[in-house]
mmCIF file of C-alpha atoms in Angstrom:
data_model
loop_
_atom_site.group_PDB
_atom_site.id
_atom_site.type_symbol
_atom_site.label_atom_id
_atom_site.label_comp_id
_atom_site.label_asym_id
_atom_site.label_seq_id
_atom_site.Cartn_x
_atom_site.Cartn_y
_atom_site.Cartn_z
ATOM 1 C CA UNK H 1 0.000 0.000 0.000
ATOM 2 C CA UNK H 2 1.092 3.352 -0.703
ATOM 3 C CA UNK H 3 2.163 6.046 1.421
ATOM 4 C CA UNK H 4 1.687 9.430 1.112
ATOM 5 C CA UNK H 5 5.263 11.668 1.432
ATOM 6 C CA UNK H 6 6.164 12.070 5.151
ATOM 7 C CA UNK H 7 3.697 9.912 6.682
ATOM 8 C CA UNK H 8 5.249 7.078 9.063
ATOM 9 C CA UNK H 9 3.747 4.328 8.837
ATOM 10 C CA UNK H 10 3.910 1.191 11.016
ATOM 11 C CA UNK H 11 7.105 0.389 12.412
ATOM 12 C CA UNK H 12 8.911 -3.480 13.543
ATOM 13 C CA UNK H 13 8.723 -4.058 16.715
ATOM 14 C CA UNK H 14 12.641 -3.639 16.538
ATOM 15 C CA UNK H 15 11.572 0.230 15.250
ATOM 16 C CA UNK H 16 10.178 0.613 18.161
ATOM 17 C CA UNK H 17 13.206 -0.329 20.523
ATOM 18 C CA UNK H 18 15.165 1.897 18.278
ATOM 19 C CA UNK H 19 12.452 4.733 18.606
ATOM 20 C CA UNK H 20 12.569 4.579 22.918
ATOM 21 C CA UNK H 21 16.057 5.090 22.510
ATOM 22 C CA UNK H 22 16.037 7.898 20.021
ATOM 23 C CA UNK H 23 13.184 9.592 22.441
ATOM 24 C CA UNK H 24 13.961 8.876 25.496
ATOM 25 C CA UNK H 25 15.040 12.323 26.645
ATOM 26 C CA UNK H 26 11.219 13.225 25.631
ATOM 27 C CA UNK H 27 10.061 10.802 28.413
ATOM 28 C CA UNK H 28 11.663 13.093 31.452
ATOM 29 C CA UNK H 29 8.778 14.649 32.193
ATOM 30 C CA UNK H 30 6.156 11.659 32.812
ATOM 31 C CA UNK H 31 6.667 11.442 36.776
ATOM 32 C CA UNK H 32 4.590 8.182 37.004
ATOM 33 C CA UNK H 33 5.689 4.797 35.653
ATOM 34 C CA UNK H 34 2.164 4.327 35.063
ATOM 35 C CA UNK H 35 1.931 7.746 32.836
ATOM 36 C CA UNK H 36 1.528 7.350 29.091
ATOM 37 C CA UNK H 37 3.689 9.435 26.461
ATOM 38 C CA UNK H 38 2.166 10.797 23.382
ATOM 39 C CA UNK H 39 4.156 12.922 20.808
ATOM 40 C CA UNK H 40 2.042 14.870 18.593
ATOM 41 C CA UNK H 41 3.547 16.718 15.196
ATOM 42 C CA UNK H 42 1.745 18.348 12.539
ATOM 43 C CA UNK H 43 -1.317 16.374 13.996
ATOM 44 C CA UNK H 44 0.071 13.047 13.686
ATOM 45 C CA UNK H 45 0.986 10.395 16.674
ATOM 46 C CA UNK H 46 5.202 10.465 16.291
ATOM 47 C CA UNK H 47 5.978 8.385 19.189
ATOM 48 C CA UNK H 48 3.806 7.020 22.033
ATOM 49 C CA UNK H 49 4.997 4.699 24.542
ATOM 50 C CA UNK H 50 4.328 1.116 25.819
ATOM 51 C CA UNK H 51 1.898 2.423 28.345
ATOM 52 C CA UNK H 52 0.122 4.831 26.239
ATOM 53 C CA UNK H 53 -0.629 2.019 23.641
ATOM 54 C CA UNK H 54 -2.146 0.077 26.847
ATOM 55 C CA UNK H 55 -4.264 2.856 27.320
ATOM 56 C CA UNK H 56 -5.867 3.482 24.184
ATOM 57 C CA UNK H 57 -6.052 -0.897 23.816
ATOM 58 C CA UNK H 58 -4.043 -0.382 20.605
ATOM 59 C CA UNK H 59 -0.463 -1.952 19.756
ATOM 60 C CA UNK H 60 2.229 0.386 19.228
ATOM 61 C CA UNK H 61 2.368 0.266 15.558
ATOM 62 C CA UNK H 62 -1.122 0.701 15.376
ATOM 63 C CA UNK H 63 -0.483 4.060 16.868
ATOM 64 C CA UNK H 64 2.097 5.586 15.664
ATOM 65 C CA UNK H 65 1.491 7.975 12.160
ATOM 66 C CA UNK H 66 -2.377 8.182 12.536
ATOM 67 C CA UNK H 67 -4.142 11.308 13.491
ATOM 68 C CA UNK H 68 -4.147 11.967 17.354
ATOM 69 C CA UNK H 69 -7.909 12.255 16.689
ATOM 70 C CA UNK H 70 -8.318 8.959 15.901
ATOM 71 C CA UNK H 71 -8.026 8.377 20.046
ATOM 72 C CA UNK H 72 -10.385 11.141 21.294
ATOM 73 C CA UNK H 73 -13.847 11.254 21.840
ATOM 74 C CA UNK H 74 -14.844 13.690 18.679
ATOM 75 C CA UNK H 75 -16.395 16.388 21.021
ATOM 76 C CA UNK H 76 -12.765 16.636 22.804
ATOM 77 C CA UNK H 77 -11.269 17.666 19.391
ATOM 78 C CA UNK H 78 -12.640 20.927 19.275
ATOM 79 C CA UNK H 79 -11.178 21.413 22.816
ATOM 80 C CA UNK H 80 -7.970 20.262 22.421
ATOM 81 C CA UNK H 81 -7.351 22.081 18.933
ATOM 82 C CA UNK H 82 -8.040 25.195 20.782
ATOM 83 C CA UNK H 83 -5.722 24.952 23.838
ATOM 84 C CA UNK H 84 -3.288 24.160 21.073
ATOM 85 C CA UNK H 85 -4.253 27.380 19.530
ATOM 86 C CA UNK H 86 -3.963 29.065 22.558
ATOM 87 C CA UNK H 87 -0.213 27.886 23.213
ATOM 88 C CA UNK H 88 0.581 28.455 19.510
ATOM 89 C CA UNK H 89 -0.776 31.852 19.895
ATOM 90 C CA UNK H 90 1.539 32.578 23.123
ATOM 91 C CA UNK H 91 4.800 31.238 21.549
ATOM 92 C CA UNK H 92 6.136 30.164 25.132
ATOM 93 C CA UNK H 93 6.031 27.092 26.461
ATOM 94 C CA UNK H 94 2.336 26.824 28.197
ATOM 95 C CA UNK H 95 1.716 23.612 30.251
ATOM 96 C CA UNK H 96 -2.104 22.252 29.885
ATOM 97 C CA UNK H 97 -3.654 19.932 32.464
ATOM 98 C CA UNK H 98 -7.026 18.486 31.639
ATOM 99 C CA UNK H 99 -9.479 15.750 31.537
ATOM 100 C CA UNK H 100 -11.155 14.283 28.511
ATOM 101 C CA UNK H 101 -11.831 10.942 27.467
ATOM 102 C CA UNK H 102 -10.073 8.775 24.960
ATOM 103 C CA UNK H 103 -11.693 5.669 22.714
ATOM 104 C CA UNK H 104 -9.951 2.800 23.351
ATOM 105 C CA UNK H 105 -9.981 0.455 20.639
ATOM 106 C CA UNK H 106 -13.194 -1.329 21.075
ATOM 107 C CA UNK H 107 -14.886 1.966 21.090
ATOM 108 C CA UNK H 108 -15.220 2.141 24.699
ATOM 109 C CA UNK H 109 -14.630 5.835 26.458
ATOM 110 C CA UNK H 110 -11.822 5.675 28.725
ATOM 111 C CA UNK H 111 -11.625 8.825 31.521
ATOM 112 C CA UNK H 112 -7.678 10.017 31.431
ATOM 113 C CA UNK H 113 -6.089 13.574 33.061
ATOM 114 C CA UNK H 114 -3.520 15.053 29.908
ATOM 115 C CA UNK H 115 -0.320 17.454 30.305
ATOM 116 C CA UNK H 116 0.033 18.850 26.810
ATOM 117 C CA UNK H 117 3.107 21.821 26.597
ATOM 118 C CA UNK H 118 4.889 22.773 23.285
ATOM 119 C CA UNK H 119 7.879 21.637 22.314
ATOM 120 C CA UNK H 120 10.493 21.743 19.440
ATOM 121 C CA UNK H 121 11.599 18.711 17.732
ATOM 122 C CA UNK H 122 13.585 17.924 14.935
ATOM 123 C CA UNK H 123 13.274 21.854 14.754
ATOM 124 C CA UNK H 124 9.726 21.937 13.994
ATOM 125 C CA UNK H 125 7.223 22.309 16.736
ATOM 126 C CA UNK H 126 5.046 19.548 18.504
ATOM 127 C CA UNK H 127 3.055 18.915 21.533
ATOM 128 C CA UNK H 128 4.325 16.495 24.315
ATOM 129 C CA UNK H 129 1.436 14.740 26.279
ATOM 130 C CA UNK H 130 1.215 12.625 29.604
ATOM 131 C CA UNK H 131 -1.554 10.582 29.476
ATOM 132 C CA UNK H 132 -2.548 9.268 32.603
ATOM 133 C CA UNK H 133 -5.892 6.561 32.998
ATOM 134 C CA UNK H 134 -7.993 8.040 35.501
ATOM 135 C CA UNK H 135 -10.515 5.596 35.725
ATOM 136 C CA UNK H 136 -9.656 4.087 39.491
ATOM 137 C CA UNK H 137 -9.951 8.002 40.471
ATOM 138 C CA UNK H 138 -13.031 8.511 38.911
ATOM 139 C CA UNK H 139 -14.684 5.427 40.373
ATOM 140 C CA UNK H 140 -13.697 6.276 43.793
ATOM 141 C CA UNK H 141 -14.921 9.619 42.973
ATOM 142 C CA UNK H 142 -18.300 8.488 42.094
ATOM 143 C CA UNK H 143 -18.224 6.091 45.114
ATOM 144 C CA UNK H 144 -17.770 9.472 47.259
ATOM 145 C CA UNK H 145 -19.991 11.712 45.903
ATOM 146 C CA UNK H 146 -23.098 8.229 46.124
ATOM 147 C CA UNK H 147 -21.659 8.228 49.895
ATOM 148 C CA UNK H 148 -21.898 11.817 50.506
ATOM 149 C CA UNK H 149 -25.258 11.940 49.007
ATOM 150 C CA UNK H 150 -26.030 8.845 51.802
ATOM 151 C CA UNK H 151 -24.962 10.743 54.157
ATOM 152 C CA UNK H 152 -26.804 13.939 53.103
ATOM 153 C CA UNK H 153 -29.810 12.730 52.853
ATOM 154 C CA UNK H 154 -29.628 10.832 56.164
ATOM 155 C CA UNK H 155 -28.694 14.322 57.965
ATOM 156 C CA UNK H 156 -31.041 16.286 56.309
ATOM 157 C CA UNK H 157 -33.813 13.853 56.953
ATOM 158 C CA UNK H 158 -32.552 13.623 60.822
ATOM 159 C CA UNK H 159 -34.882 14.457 63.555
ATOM 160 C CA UNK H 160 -32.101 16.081 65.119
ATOM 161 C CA UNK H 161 -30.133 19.095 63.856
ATOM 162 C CA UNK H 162 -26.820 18.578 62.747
ATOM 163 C CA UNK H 163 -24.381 22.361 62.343
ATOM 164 C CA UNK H 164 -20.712 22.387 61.404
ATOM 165 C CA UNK H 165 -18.922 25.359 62.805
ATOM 166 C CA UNK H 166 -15.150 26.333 61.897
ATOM 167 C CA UNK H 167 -13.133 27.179 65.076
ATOM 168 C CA UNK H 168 -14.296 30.988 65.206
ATOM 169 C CA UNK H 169 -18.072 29.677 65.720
ATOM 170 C CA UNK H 170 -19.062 30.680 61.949
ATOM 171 C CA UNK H 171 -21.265 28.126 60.454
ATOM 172 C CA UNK H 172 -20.030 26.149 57.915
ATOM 173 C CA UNK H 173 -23.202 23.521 57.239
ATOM 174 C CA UNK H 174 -26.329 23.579 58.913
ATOM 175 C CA UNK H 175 -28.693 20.621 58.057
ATOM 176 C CA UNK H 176 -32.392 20.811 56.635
ATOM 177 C CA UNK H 177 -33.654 20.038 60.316
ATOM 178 C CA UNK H 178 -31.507 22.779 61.909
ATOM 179 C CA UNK H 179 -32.236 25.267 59.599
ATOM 180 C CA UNK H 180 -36.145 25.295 59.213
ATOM 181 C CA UNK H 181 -36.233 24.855 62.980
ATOM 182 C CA UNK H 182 -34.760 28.295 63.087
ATOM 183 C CA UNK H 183 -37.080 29.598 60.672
ATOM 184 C CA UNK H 184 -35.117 29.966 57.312
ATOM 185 C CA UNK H 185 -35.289 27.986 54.013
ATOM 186 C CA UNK H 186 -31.753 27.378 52.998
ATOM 187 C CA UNK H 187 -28.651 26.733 54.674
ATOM 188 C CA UNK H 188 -26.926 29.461 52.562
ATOM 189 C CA UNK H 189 -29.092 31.643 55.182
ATOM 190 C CA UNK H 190 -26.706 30.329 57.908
ATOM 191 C CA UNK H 191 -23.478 29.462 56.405
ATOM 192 C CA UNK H 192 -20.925 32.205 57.158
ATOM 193 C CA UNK H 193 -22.982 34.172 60.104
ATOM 194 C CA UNK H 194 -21.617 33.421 63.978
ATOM 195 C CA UNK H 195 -23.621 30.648 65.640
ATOM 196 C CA UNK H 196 -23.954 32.820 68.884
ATOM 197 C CA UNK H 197 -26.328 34.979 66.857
ATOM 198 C CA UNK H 198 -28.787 32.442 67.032
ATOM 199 C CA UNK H 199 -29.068 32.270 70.901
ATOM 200 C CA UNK H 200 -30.520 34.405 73.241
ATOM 201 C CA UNK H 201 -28.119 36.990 75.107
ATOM 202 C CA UNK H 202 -28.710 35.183 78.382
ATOM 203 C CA UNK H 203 -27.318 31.771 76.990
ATOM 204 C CA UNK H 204 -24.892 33.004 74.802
ATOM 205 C CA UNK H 205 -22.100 32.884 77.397
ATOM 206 C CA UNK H 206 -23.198 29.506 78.334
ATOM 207 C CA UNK H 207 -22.853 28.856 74.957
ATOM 208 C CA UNK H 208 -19.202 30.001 74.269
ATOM 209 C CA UNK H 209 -17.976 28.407 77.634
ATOM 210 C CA UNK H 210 -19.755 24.940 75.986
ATOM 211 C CA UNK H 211 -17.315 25.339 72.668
ATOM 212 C CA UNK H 212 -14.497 26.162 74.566
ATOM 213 C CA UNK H 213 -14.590 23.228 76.746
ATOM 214 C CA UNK H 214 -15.306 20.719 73.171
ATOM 215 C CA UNK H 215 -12.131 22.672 72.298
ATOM 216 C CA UNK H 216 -10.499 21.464 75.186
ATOM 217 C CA UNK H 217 -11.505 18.228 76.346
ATOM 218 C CA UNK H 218 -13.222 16.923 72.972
ATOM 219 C CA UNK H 219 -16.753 16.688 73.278
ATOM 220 C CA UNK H 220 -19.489 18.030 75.704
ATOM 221 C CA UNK H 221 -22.978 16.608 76.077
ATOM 222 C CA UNK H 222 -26.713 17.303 77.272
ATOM 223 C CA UNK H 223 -25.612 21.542 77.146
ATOM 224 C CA UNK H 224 -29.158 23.488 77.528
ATOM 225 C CA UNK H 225 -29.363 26.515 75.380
ATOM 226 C CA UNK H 226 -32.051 28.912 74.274
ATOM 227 C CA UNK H 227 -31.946 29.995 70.570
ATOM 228 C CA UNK H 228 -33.533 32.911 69.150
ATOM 229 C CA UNK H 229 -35.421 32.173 65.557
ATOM 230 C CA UNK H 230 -35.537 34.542 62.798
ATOM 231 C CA UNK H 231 -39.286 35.614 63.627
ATOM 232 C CA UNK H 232 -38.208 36.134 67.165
ATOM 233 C CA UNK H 233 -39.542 33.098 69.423
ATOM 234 C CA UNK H 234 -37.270 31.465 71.837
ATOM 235 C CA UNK H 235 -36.630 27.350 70.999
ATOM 236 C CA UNK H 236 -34.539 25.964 74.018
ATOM 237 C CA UNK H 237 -32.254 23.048 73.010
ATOM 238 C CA UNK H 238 -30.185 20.402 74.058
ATOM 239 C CA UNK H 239 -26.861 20.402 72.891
ATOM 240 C CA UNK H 240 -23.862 17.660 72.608
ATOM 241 C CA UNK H 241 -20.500 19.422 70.709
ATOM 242 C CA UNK H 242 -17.556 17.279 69.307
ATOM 243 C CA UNK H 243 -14.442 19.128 67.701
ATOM 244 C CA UNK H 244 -13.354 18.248 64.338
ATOM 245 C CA UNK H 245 -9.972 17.255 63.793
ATOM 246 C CA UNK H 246 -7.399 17.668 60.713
ATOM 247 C CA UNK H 247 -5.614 14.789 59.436
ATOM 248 C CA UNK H 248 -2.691 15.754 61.634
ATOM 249 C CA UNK H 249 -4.925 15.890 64.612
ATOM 250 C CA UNK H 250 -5.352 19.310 64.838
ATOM 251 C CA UNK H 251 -8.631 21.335 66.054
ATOM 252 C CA UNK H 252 -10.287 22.486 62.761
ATOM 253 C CA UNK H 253 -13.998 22.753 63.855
ATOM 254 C CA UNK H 254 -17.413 21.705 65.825
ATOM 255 C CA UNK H 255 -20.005 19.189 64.988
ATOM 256 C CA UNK H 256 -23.257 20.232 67.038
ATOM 257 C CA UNK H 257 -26.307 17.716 67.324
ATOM 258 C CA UNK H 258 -28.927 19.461 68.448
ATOM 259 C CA UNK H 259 -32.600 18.526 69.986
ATOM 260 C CA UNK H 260 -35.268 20.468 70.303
ATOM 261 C CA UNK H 261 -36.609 19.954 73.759
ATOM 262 C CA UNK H 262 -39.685 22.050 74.166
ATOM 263 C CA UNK H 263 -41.815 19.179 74.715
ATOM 264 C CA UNK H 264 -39.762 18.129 76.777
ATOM 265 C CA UNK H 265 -39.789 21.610 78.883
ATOM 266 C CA UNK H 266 -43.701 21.577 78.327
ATOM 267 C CA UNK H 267 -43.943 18.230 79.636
ATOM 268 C CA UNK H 268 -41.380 18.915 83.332
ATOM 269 C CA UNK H 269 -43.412 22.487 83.686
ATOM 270 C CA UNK H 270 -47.089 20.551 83.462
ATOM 271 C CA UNK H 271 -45.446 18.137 86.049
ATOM 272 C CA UNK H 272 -44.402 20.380 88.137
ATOM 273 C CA UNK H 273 -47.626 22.602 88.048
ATOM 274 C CA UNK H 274 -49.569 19.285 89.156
ATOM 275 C CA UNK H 275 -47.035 18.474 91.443
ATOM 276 C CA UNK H 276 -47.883 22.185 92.993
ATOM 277 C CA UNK H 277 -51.610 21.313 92.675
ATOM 278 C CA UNK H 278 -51.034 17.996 94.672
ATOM 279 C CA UNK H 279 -48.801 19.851 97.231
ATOM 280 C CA UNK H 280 -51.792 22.434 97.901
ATOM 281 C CA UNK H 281 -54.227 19.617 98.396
ATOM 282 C CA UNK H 282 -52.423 17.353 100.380
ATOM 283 C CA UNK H 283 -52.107 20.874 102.853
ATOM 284 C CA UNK H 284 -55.727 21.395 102.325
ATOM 285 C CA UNK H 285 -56.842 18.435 103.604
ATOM 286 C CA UNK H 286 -54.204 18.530 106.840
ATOM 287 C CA UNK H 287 -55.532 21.604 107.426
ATOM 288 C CA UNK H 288 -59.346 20.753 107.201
ATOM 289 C CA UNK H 289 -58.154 17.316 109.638
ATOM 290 C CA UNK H 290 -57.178 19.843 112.210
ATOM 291 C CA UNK H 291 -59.135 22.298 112.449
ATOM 292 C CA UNK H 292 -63.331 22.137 112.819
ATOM 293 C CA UNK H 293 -63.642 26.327 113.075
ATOM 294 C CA UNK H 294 -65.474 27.067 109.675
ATOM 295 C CA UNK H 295 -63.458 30.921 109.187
ATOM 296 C CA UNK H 296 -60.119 29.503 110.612
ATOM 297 C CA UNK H 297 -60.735 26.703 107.847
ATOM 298 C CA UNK H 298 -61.984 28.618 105.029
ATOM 299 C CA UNK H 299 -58.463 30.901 105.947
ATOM 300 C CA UNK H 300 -56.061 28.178 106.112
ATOM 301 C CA UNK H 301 -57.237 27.110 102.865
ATOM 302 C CA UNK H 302 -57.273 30.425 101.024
ATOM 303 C CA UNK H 303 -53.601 30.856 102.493
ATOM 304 C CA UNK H 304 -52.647 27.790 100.642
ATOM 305 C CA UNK H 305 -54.480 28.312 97.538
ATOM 306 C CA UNK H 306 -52.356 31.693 97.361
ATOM 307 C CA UNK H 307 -48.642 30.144 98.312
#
């Protein structure tokens, strides 16, 4: 078969030892052993190495001479020409990092992260590219954005309210609970503002004293606040604070859970107004045991009615 002037063409697989040798100097820049090596001139692959050819499921000689094209997803083109526009443009030496997706040979997409920067060979100029498969990454990225949804969607639903403060008290994440309990619609309400704005002056102390000790010793539990809503009422709440760490163990935050308790407050103040009620009866009837004068009765009795 013919070929037209200039074009490569296949090479032996002895062409290719020859052609690692002859570019190895090219390959200083790829700073993974797992990094493939593309070398792009006048739009045509010149050299690609043994990993690259793994990536796109082709064999060396299938690679080398055919239109980088061939290997990306045809609405990448259009991107790619144009950062090479852009560095052509420059005339300097302009590194590009991004990620596209490549065809492998049996026409399946394959995710990969590219460093493209002009280059001069042969005294004409190319494009050198590190290809690198990013398909582990993107799985595990996938797998962590399906968890964090999990996880979302279990704290917004939460009966409790869940906040996230950083280490000078401003919110960082308020949950769905949390935040319509205070009497706003979106956590981008809260996010930025100081938490002690959102209790009442005569907790608010309380409330500092409660994050400095989580600062101190860790956590704190059962800490009974009063928080102030936007239209005003007062909610009290019981509060249990753990500090966020850093990876190196360092304080970086607060997790609050909080519970609304005024049912609970409803409920101990109806107890203890019966147990009042019971208290004034039980003296009611000790006085009306000892005493058989109808005034000094009907006295005794309004005397407890009134304590």
């Amino acid at each position: 078969m013919d070929r037209k002037p200039g074009s490569r063409g296949p090479r032996s697989p002895r062409g290719f030892k020859e052609a690692e040798e002859k570019y190895r100097h090219l390959l200083e820049d790829i700073e993974d052993i797992n990094d493939g090596y593309l070398l792009i001139q006048e739009g045509e692959a010149v050299f690609a190495n043994r990993r690259c050819a793994e990536i796109f499921g082709y064999q060396l000689e299938e690679i080398v001479g055919q239109p980088y094209g061939r290997f990306v997803v045809r609405e990448v083109v259009k991107i790619a020409m144009e950062a090479q526009g852009r560095v052509r443009a420059s005339g300097q030496v302009l590194p590009e990092r991004y990620e596209t997706m490549v065809l492998n040979k049996g026409g399946i997409e394959v995710p990969v992260e590219v460093s493209i920067k002009r280059i001069e060979y042969e005294g004409r100029p190319a494009f050198s590219a590190i290809v690198r498969d990013i398909t582990e990454r993107k799985r595990a990225e996938e797998a962590l954005r399906q968890s964090e949804h999990k996880y979302r969607t279990a704290i917004d639903t939460a009966r409790d309210g869940f906040l996230i403060l950083d280490l000078d008290y401003s919110i960082v994440d308020s949950n769905r609970t949390n935040t319509m309990a205070l009497g706003y619609t979106s956590s981008e309400e809260l996010i930025g503002r100081s938490a002690l704005e959102f209790v009442t002056s005569d907790t608010r102390g309380k409330t500092r004293e409660g994050l400095e000790q989580a600062l101190s010793k860790g956590y704190i539990a059962n800490l009974e606040v009063v928080a102030l809503s936007r239209d005003g009422r007062e909610i009290p709440l019981e509060v249990n604070i753990s500090l966020l760490t850093g990876e190196e163990g360092q304080p970086a935050g607060f997790v609050l859970v909080i519970r609304d308790i005024r049912r609970r407050k409803q409920a101990q103040e109806e107890i203890l107004r019966r147990s009042r009620e019971l208290s004034a009866l039980n003296a009611i009837a000790a006085t009306v045991s000892q005493s058989l004068k109808l005034e000094e009765l009907l006295n005794d009795v309004l005397e407890k009615v009134l304590e």
